[in-house]
Coordinates of C-alpha atoms in Angstrom, one line a residue:
M10 CA 45.1 1.2 21.7
E11 CA 47.0 -0.1 18.7
W12 CA 44.0 -1.7 17.1
F13 CA 42.3 1.7 17.0
L14 CA 45.2 3.6 15.6
K15 CA 46.0 0.6 13.0
N16 CA 42.4 0.9 11.7
L17 CA 41.6 4.7 11.8
T18 CA 44.9 6.2 10.9
K19 CA 43.2 8.9 8.6
A20 CA 40.1 9.4 10.9
S21 CA 39.3 11.7 13.6
Y22 CA 37.0 11.0 16.4
Y23 CA 35.6 13.5 18.9
I24 CA 34.2 12.9 22.5
D25 CA 31.1 15.0 23.6
I26 CA 31.5 17.7 21.0
D27 CA 28.5 19.8 20.5
P28 CA 27.1 20.7 18.0
F29 CA 27.8 17.6 15.8
N30 CA 28.0 18.5 12.3
W31 CA 24.7 16.9 11.0
R32 CA 23.8 16.9 7.4
P33 CA 20.0 16.1 7.3
E34 CA 20.3 14.8 3.7
L35 CA 22.4 12.1 4.4
P36 CA 21.7 8.9 6.6
L37 CA 23.1 8.9 10.0
V38 CA 25.4 5.9 11.2
I39 CA 24.8 5.0 14.8
D40 CA 26.2 2.6 17.4
I41 CA 25.3 2.3 21.0
E42 CA 27.3 0.8 23.9
T43 CA 25.5 -0.4 27.1
D44 CA 26.2 -2.4 30.3
E45 CA 24.9 -5.7 30.4
K46 CA 21.7 -4.4 32.0
D47 CA 21.0 -2.2 28.9
N48 CA 22.1 0.9 30.9
F49 CA 23.6 3.6 28.5
V50 CA 27.3 3.9 28.2
G51 CA 27.9 5.8 25.0
L52 CA 26.9 6.0 21.3
A53 CA 28.8 7.0 18.3
L54 CA 27.5 8.9 15.3
C55 CA 29.1 9.6 11.8
Q56 CA 28.1 10.7 8.3
E57 CA 31.4 10.4 6.7
S58 CA 34.5 8.3 7.3
D59 CA 36.9 10.8 8.5
H60 CA 34.7 12.2 11.4
I61 CA 33.3 10.2 14.1
Y62 CA 31.4 11.5 17.1
Y63 CA 31.3 9.8 20.5
Y64 CA 28.9 10.8 23.2
T65 CA 28.9 9.8 27.0
K66 CA 25.8 11.9 27.6
L67 CA 22.4 12.3 26.0
I68 CA 22.7 15.8 25.2
D69 CA 19.6 17.7 23.9
Y70 CA 21.2 18.3 20.4
I71 CA 21.7 14.8 19.6
K72 CA 18.0 13.9 20.9
R73 CA 16.8 16.4 18.2
I74 CA 18.7 15.2 15.3
I75 CA 18.4 11.3 15.8
P76 CA 14.7 11.2 15.3
K77 CA 14.9 13.3 12.2
S78 CA 17.5 11.0 10.5
K79 CA 17.4 7.8 8.7
L80 CA 19.5 5.7 10.4
I81 CA 22.2 2.8 9.5
G82 CA 23.2 0.3 12.1
H83 CA 24.2 -3.2 12.7
N84 CA 21.5 -5.0 14.4
L85 CA 19.7 -1.6 14.1
K86 CA 16.1 -2.8 15.5
Q87 CA 17.9 -3.4 19.0
D88 CA 19.6 0.3 18.8
L89 CA 15.9 1.7 18.4
H90 CA 14.6 0.0 21.3
W91 CA 17.5 1.5 23.3
L92 CA 17.2 4.9 22.1
K93 CA 13.3 4.8 22.8
M94 CA 14.1 3.4 26.4
Y95 CA 16.6 6.3 26.8
G96 CA 13.8 9.0 26.0
F97 CA 14.5 9.4 22.2
D98 CA 11.4 10.5 20.1
V99 CA 12.2 7.7 17.6
S100 CA 9.9 5.6 15.4
V101 CA 9.9 2.8 12.9
N102 CA 10.7 5.5 10.1
N103 CA 14.1 5.7 11.3
L104 CA 15.0 2.1 10.5
H105 CA 16.8 3.0 7.3
Y106 CA 19.3 0.2 6.7
D107 CA 20.7 -2.6 8.8
T108 CA 24.1 -4.0 7.8
M109 CA 23.7 -7.3 9.7
I110 CA 20.4 -7.8 7.5
A111 CA 22.7 -7.0 4.3
S112 CA 25.2 -9.5 5.2
Y113 CA 22.3 -12.1 5.8
V114 CA 20.7 -11.2 2.4
K115 CA 24.2 -11.6 0.6
D116 CA 25.2 -14.9 2.0
Y117 CA 22.4 -16.7 4.3
T118 CA 24.7 -19.7 4.9
K119 CA 27.4 -17.8 6.6
E120 CA 28.3 -19.1 9.8
S121 CA 28.6 -15.4 11.6
H122 CA 27.2 -12.0 10.8
S123 CA 28.7 -10.4 13.7
L124 CA 30.0 -6.9 13.2
K125 CA 33.7 -7.7 14.0
N126 CA 33.6 -10.7 11.6
L127 CA 32.3 -8.9 8.7
A128 CA 34.7 -5.9 9.3
N129 CA 37.5 -8.2 9.0
E130 CA 36.2 -10.1 6.1
Y131 CA 35.0 -7.5 3.8
L132 CA 37.1 -4.4 5.2
G133 CA 40.4 -5.9 6.4
L134 CA 39.6 -4.4 9.7
S135 CA 40.8 -6.1 13.0
Y136 CA 39.9 -5.1 16.5
P137 CA 38.6 -6.9 19.8
T138 CA 35.2 -8.4 20.0
Y139 CA 33.0 -7.4 23.0
K140 CA 34.1 -10.7 24.8
E141 CA 37.8 -10.0 24.2
L142 CA 37.5 -6.6 25.5
V143 CA 35.7 -7.1 28.6
G144 CA 37.1 -10.4 29.6
K145 CA 35.5 -13.2 31.6
G146 CA 35.1 -14.6 34.9
K147 CA 36.7 -12.6 37.9
N148 CA 38.6 -10.6 35.4
K149 CA 35.5 -9.4 33.6
I150 CA 35.1 -5.6 33.3
T151 CA 32.2 -4.5 31.5
L152 CA 32.2 -1.4 29.4
D153 CA 30.6 1.0 32.0
K154 CA 33.8 0.3 34.2
Q155 CA 36.2 0.5 31.3
P156 CA 38.3 3.8 30.6
L157 CA 36.6 6.2 28.6
E158 CA 39.3 6.4 25.7
V159 CA 38.9 2.6 25.5
V160 CA 35.1 2.5 25.1
A161 CA 35.1 5.6 22.8
N162 CA 37.8 4.0 20.4
Y163 CA 35.7 0.7 20.4
C164 CA 32.5 2.4 19.7
A165 CA 34.0 4.6 17.0
L166 CA 35.4 1.8 15.2
D167 CA 32.0 -0.1 15.3
C168 CA 30.5 3.0 13.9
Y169 CA 33.3 3.3 11.1
A170 CA 32.9 -0.3 10.3
T171 CA 29.1 -0.1 9.9
L172 CA 29.5 2.9 7.6
K173 CA 32.1 1.2 5.4
L174 CA 29.9 -2.0 5.3
H175 CA 26.9 0.0 4.3
E176 CA 29.0 1.3 1.4
F177 CA 30.2 -2.3 0.7
F178 CA 26.8 -3.9 0.5
I179 CA 25.3 -1.0 -1.7
K180 CA 28.0 -1.7 -4.3
N181 CA 28.3 -5.3 -4.0
H182 CA 24.6 -6.5 -3.5
A183 CA 23.4 -8.2 -6.9
P184 CA 20.2 -6.9 -8.2
K185 CA 18.1 -9.9 -6.8
E186 CA 19.8 -9.4 -3.4
R187 CA 18.9 -5.8 -3.6
E188 CA 15.4 -6.5 -4.3
V189 CA 15.2 -9.2 -1.3
F190 CA 16.7 -6.7 1.0
N191 CA 14.7 -3.5 0.1
G192 CA 11.4 -5.6 -0.5
L193 CA 11.4 -8.1 2.0
E194 CA 14.0 -8.1 4.7
M195 CA 13.9 -4.5 5.8
P196 CA 10.1 -4.1 5.6
L197 CA 10.0 -7.2 7.6
N198 CA 12.5 -5.7 10.1
R199 CA 10.4 -2.7 10.7
I200 CA 7.2 -4.7 11.2
L201 CA 9.0 -6.8 13.8
Y202 CA 10.1 -3.4 15.5
Q203 CA 6.7 -2.4 15.7
I204 CA 5.3 -5.7 17.1
E205 CA 8.2 -5.8 19.7
D206 CA 7.5 -2.3 20.5
K207 CA 3.8 -2.7 21.1
G208 CA 4.4 -5.9 23.1
V209 CA 2.0 -8.8 23.8
K210 CA -0.4 -8.6 26.7
I211 CA -0.9 -11.3 29.4
D212 CA -3.2 -11.9 32.2
T213 CA -1.0 -11.5 35.3
N214 CA -3.8 -13.1 37.5
K215 CA -3.7 -16.2 35.3
L216 CA -0.2 -16.4 35.1
K217 CA 0.0 -16.2 39.0
E218 CA -2.5 -18.9 39.6
F219 CA -0.7 -21.1 37.0
D220 CA 2.6 -20.5 38.8
G221 CA 1.0 -21.5 42.2
K222 CA -0.3 -24.6 40.5
L223 CA 2.8 -25.5 38.9
G224 CA 4.9 -25.1 42.3
S225 CA 2.5 -27.1 44.3
E226 CA 2.8 -29.9 41.9
L227 CA 6.4 -29.6 41.5
A228 CA 6.9 -29.8 45.2
S229 CA 4.6 -33.0 45.4
C230 CA 6.5 -34.6 42.6
F231 CA 10.1 -33.7 44.3
R232 CA 8.7 -35.3 47.7
C233 CA 7.9 -38.7 45.8
L234 CA 11.3 -38.8 44.0
Y235 CA 13.2 -37.7 47.1
D236 CA 11.5 -40.4 49.1
F237 CA 11.9 -43.0 46.6
A238 CA 15.6 -42.0 46.2
D239 CA 16.2 -42.0 50.0
L240 CA 14.6 -45.4 50.5
K241 CA 16.8 -46.9 47.6
I242 CA 20.2 -45.4 48.8
K243 CA 19.6 -46.6 52.2
N244 CA 19.0 -50.1 50.8
I245 CA 22.4 -49.9 48.7
L246 CA 24.2 -48.7 51.6
T247 CA 23.4 -51.7 53.8
E248 CA 24.9 -54.2 51.2
S249 CA 28.3 -53.9 52.2
N250 CA 29.6 -56.6 49.4
K251 CA 27.9 -54.8 46.5
F252 CA 30.5 -53.2 43.8
I253 CA 29.8 -49.6 43.2
E254 CA 31.8 -47.3 41.0
S255 CA 33.8 -44.5 42.2
Y256 CA 31.5 -41.7 41.3
E257 CA 28.6 -43.7 42.8
I258 CA 30.3 -44.0 46.1
S259 CA 30.8 -40.3 46.1
C260 CA 27.1 -39.6 45.5
L261 CA 26.0 -42.3 48.1
K262 CA 28.3 -40.8 50.9
K263 CA 26.9 -37.2 50.2
W264 CA 23.4 -38.6 50.3
G265 CA 24.2 -40.8 53.2
Q266 CA 25.1 -37.3 54.9
G267 CA 21.8 -36.0 54.4
L268 CA 22.5 -33.9 51.2
D269 CA 19.6 -33.6 49.0
F270 CA 18.9 -35.8 46.0
N271 CA 18.7 -33.4 42.8
P272 CA 16.2 -34.7 40.3
S273 CA 17.7 -32.7 37.5
S274 CA 21.1 -34.2 37.9
W275 CA 21.7 -36.5 35.2
Q276 CA 24.4 -38.4 37.0
Q277 CA 22.1 -39.2 40.0
K278 CA 19.1 -40.1 37.8
K279 CA 21.3 -42.2 35.8
F280 CA 22.6 -44.0 38.9
L281 CA 19.2 -44.6 40.3
L282 CA 18.0 -46.1 37.1
N283 CA 20.9 -48.3 36.7
Q284 CA 20.3 -49.7 40.2
M285 CA 16.7 -50.3 39.5
G286 CA 17.7 -52.7 36.7
Y287 CA 17.3 -50.3 33.8
S288 CA 20.4 -50.3 31.5
V289 CA 20.5 -46.6 30.4
K290 CA 23.5 -44.6 29.2
S291 CA 21.8 -41.4 30.0
S292 CA 18.7 -39.8 31.5
D293 CA 17.6 -38.3 28.3
K294 CA 13.8 -38.5 28.0
K295 CA 14.0 -40.4 24.8
E296 CA 16.1 -43.3 26.4
I297 CA 13.9 -43.7 29.7
V298 CA 10.6 -42.9 28.2
K299 CA 10.1 -46.6 27.0
Y300 CA 10.2 -47.6 30.6
Q301 CA 7.6 -45.4 32.1
K302 CA 4.8 -48.1 32.0
D303 CA 6.8 -50.4 34.1
S304 CA 7.8 -47.7 37.0
E305 CA 6.0 -44.9 39.0
F306 CA 9.5 -43.4 39.7
I307 CA 10.0 -43.0 35.9
Q308 CA 6.6 -41.6 35.5
K309 CA 7.4 -39.1 38.4
L310 CA 10.8 -38.4 37.0
L311 CA 9.2 -37.4 33.5
R312 CA 6.7 -35.5 34.9
Y313 CA 9.1 -33.6 37.2
S314 CA 11.3 -32.6 34.0
E315 CA 8.3 -31.3 32.2
L316 CA 7.2 -29.2 35.2
S317 CA 10.7 -28.1 35.9
K318 CA 11.4 -27.1 32.1
L319 CA 8.1 -24.9 32.1
N320 CA 8.8 -23.3 35.2
N321 CA 12.7 -22.4 34.5
A322 CA 12.0 -21.3 30.9
F323 CA 8.9 -19.7 30.8
V324 CA 6.9 -19.0 34.1
K325 CA 9.7 -17.6 35.9
P326 CA 11.2 -15.4 33.2
L327 CA 7.5 -14.1 32.5
L328 CA 6.8 -13.2 36.5
E329 CA 10.1 -11.3 36.5
T330 CA 9.5 -9.3 33.5
K331 CA 9.5 -5.6 34.5
T332 CA 7.1 -4.4 31.8
L333 CA 3.9 -6.6 32.9
P334 CA 1.3 -6.9 31.7
Y335 CA 3.1 -6.4 28.5
I336 CA 5.9 -8.8 27.2
H337 CA 8.4 -7.2 24.8
T338 CA 10.0 -10.2 23.4
T339 CA 12.6 -9.9 20.5
Y340 CA 12.1 -11.4 17.0
S341 CA 15.1 -12.0 15.1
Q342 CA 15.9 -12.7 11.5
I343 CA 19.2 -13.6 12.7
A344 CA 20.2 -15.3 15.9
V345 CA 21.7 -12.6 17.9
N346 CA 23.7 -12.5 21.4
N347 CA 24.7 -9.1 22.3
T348 CA 26.8 -10.3 25.3
E349 CA 28.6 -12.9 23.1
D350 CA 28.9 -10.3 20.4
S351 CA 27.5 -13.0 17.9
A352 CA 24.9 -13.0 15.1
K353 CA 24.3 -16.4 13.4
G354 CA 22.1 -17.0 10.5
I355 CA 19.1 -19.0 11.2
R356 CA 19.2 -22.1 8.9
T357 CA 15.6 -22.6 8.7
G358 CA 14.7 -19.1 7.6
R359 CA 12.4 -18.7 10.4
L360 CA 12.3 -16.1 12.9
S361 CA 13.5 -16.7 16.5
S362 CA 12.2 -15.5 19.8
S363 CA 14.3 -14.4 22.9
A364 CA 14.0 -12.6 26.1
P365 CA 11.7 -14.4 26.6
N366 CA 11.3 -17.0 24.3
L367 CA 7.6 -17.3 23.3
Q368 CA 7.8 -19.6 20.4
Q369 CA 9.0 -22.6 22.3
I370 CA 6.0 -22.8 24.6
P371 CA 4.6 -26.3 24.3
A372 CA 1.3 -26.5 22.2
R373 CA 0.3 -30.1 22.5
T374 CA 0.6 -30.8 26.3
D375 CA -2.1 -29.8 28.5
L376 CA 0.3 -27.7 30.6
G377 CA 1.3 -25.9 27.7
K378 CA -2.0 -25.2 26.4
E379 CA -3.1 -23.8 29.8
L380 CA 0.0 -21.6 29.9
R381 CA -0.8 -20.1 26.6
E382 CA -4.2 -19.1 27.6
I383 CA -2.5 -16.3 29.7
F384 CA -2.0 -14.4 26.4
I385 CA -4.9 -11.7 26.0
P386 CA -5.9 -9.1 23.6
H387 CA -4.8 -5.6 24.3
N388 CA -8.5 -4.4 24.9
E389 CA -11.7 -6.0 25.3
N390 CA -13.0 -4.9 21.8
Q391 CA -10.2 -7.0 20.1
I392 CA -10.0 -10.8 19.4
L393 CA -6.6 -12.8 19.7
W394 CA -6.0 -14.9 16.7
V395 CA -3.5 -17.8 16.7
F396 CA -2.3 -18.9 13.1
D397 CA -0.3 -22.1 12.9
Y398 CA 1.9 -22.2 9.7
N399 CA 3.4 -25.6 10.2
Q400 CA 5.0 -26.7 7.2
I401 CA 3.7 -23.9 5.2
E402 CA 6.4 -24.3 2.6
L403 CA 5.4 -27.8 1.8
V404 CA 1.6 -27.1 1.8
L405 CA 2.4 -24.5 -0.8
A406 CA 4.6 -26.6 -2.8
A407 CA 2.0 -29.3 -3.1
H408 CA -0.6 -26.8 -4.1
F409 CA 1.5 -25.2 -6.9
S410 CA 3.2 -28.4 -8.1
G411 CA 0.1 -30.6 -8.1
D412 CA 1.8 -33.2 -6.5
K413 CA -0.6 -36.2 -5.8
I414 CA 1.4 -37.8 -2.9
L415 CA 1.9 -34.5 -1.1
M416 CA -1.7 -33.2 -1.8
N417 CA -3.0 -36.5 -0.5
A418 CA -1.0 -36.6 2.7
F419 CA -2.0 -33.0 3.6
L420 CA -5.7 -33.6 2.8
H421 CA -5.9 -36.7 5.0
G422 CA -3.8 -35.1 7.9
E423 CA -0.9 -37.2 7.6
D424 CA 2.6 -36.3 8.6
I425 CA 4.4 -35.4 5.4
H426 CA 7.8 -36.7 6.7
D427 CA 6.5 -39.8 7.6
V428 CA 4.7 -40.6 4.3
T429 CA 7.9 -39.4 2.4
A430 CA 10.1 -41.6 4.6
K431 CA 7.7 -44.7 3.9
E432 CA 8.1 -43.8 0.0
L433 CA 11.9 -43.9 0.3
G434 CA 12.4 -46.6 2.9
V435 CA 14.4 -44.1 5.0
C436 CA 13.8 -42.5 8.5
A437 CA 11.5 -39.5 8.8
K438 CA 14.3 -37.5 10.8
S439 CA 16.5 -37.9 7.6
I440 CA 13.5 -36.6 5.4
K441 CA 13.1 -33.5 7.6
I442 CA 16.7 -32.4 6.5
L443 CA 16.7 -33.9 2.9
M444 CA 13.2 -32.4 1.6
P445 CA 14.0 -28.6 2.0
L446 CA 17.6 -29.3 0.4
L447 CA 16.2 -31.1 -2.5
F448 CA 13.5 -28.5 -3.0
L449 CA 16.5 -25.6 -2.7
T450 CA 18.5 -27.8 -5.4
C451 CA 15.8 -28.0 -7.8
S452 CA 14.9 -24.1 -7.8
I453 CA 18.5 -23.2 -8.0
L454 CA 19.3 -25.6 -10.8
P455 CA 17.2 -24.8 -14.0
I456 CA 17.7 -28.5 -15.7
S457 CA 18.1 -31.2 -13.0
P458 CA 19.4 -31.6 -9.6
T459 CA 23.2 -32.4 -9.1
K460 CA 24.7 -35.9 -9.5
L461 CA 24.2 -36.4 -5.8
W462 CA 20.7 -36.0 -6.0
R463 CA 20.2 -37.8 -9.3
D464 CA 21.8 -40.8 -7.9
F465 CA 19.5 -40.5 -4.7
L466 CA 16.6 -40.2 -6.9
A467 CA 17.4 -43.5 -8.9
T468 CA 16.9 -45.2 -5.6
S469 CA 12.9 -44.7 -5.9
D470 CA 10.0 -44.4 -8.5
G471 CA 8.3 -42.4 -5.6
I472 CA 7.8 -38.8 -4.3
F473 CA 11.3 -37.4 -5.1
K474 CA 11.1 -38.0 -8.7
V475 CA 8.1 -35.6 -8.7
Y476 CA 9.8 -33.1 -6.8
A477 CA 12.7 -33.0 -9.3
T478 CA 10.4 -31.9 -12.3
A479 CA 10.8 -28.4 -13.7
K480 CA 7.3 -27.7 -12.5
A481 CA 8.0 -28.5 -8.7
A482 CA 11.4 -26.4 -9.0
K483 CA 9.4 -23.5 -10.3
A484 CA 6.9 -23.6 -7.5
F485 CA 9.4 -23.7 -4.7
S486 CA 11.2 -20.8 -6.5
M487 CA 8.0 -18.8 -5.8
L488 CA 7.9 -19.4 -2.1

């Protein structure tokens, strides 16, 4: 327990003390520990750095004071969901200050906003991460099976670090950062909590029908692939003088012994495609899609991959959701993995969705469109609206800057990245990266882009020279 004593030599922590010396005029710092199934293990509370209280039971006293408090936490929105699940009468009004969001506002380019990393960087505190504490593999011991004192110390340090980070960011946020945090990020955080808490309703009958349809086509597709692979392998095995690499020999022996062909195995797919005369380095869709017109096997392979991805990524997780017909996904301003103790900034500035991921359901394929139809309003008197904010930043920039090339591209339904790539004579993939970077450069530098951008602009008389104007820069700074 050296890591605890080293960091909290002047502090005292108490286990299951009732009553906690609560001061209602002060915010309350909270940290919750769970097992990996979200079952309660313990929680720590503090309002001042030299007294930290850890509870292994959800006693009536803390159930009374927490709902009356302005809460401070690290990934506080998740803590609030847990509190509600454990029977606390909490609401969005309890979401006062999230140090993880504060860190993101301070430096959105930071690789990690995890509590341990921030505590070490800003406060000089060093103690085990969740992963280091519980271990991995056969030696993994989750928090519900750890000694009480170990978990209490760990949770107390998390609580202490959160309190100190709150003090740090209050003191060190620049006025503009404070404005963004209080006026944008925390209000958004509260809206997201309400959206998550309310949930999205789905038509369970439609979902089950879709699952049946998907399962039937998957089975049919698999049968075709298996029969083709089986026939191909038998033909290869009869050619005794044919050179086959060692891995392929192993595969052939296994298949020859009646073991199943696995359409999800990239090694097996690559082997079969090579045997069919297609020189591919992998079974990646982008590499084999160009051959689909020549081969029914490749068509079936691509179809199986599409069906399998849809089934494993969306249909199964939705069917296994315990709260049906409501789905309570998590929308994050920062990508968080609680079991890995990581919190990474989202480079695009967009929200992410997880558990389950609702953002990645395909919108353009027929199956994706059919799956999206399972989402319905909460009651018959409501209408479900769908808004697509695709390239919204560029649309706004085109409008405010008056750039003719941008505006014409959007008015005629052209892909803005393709248009820009054509203007510059580069690939569209590069433009997707360069365009927001240039906008950002122009908005930060009041006079002109850096020398790097000036050199780049000199290569073309096209669209990027327009972007570099003060007007376009000012437009982007408004977004």
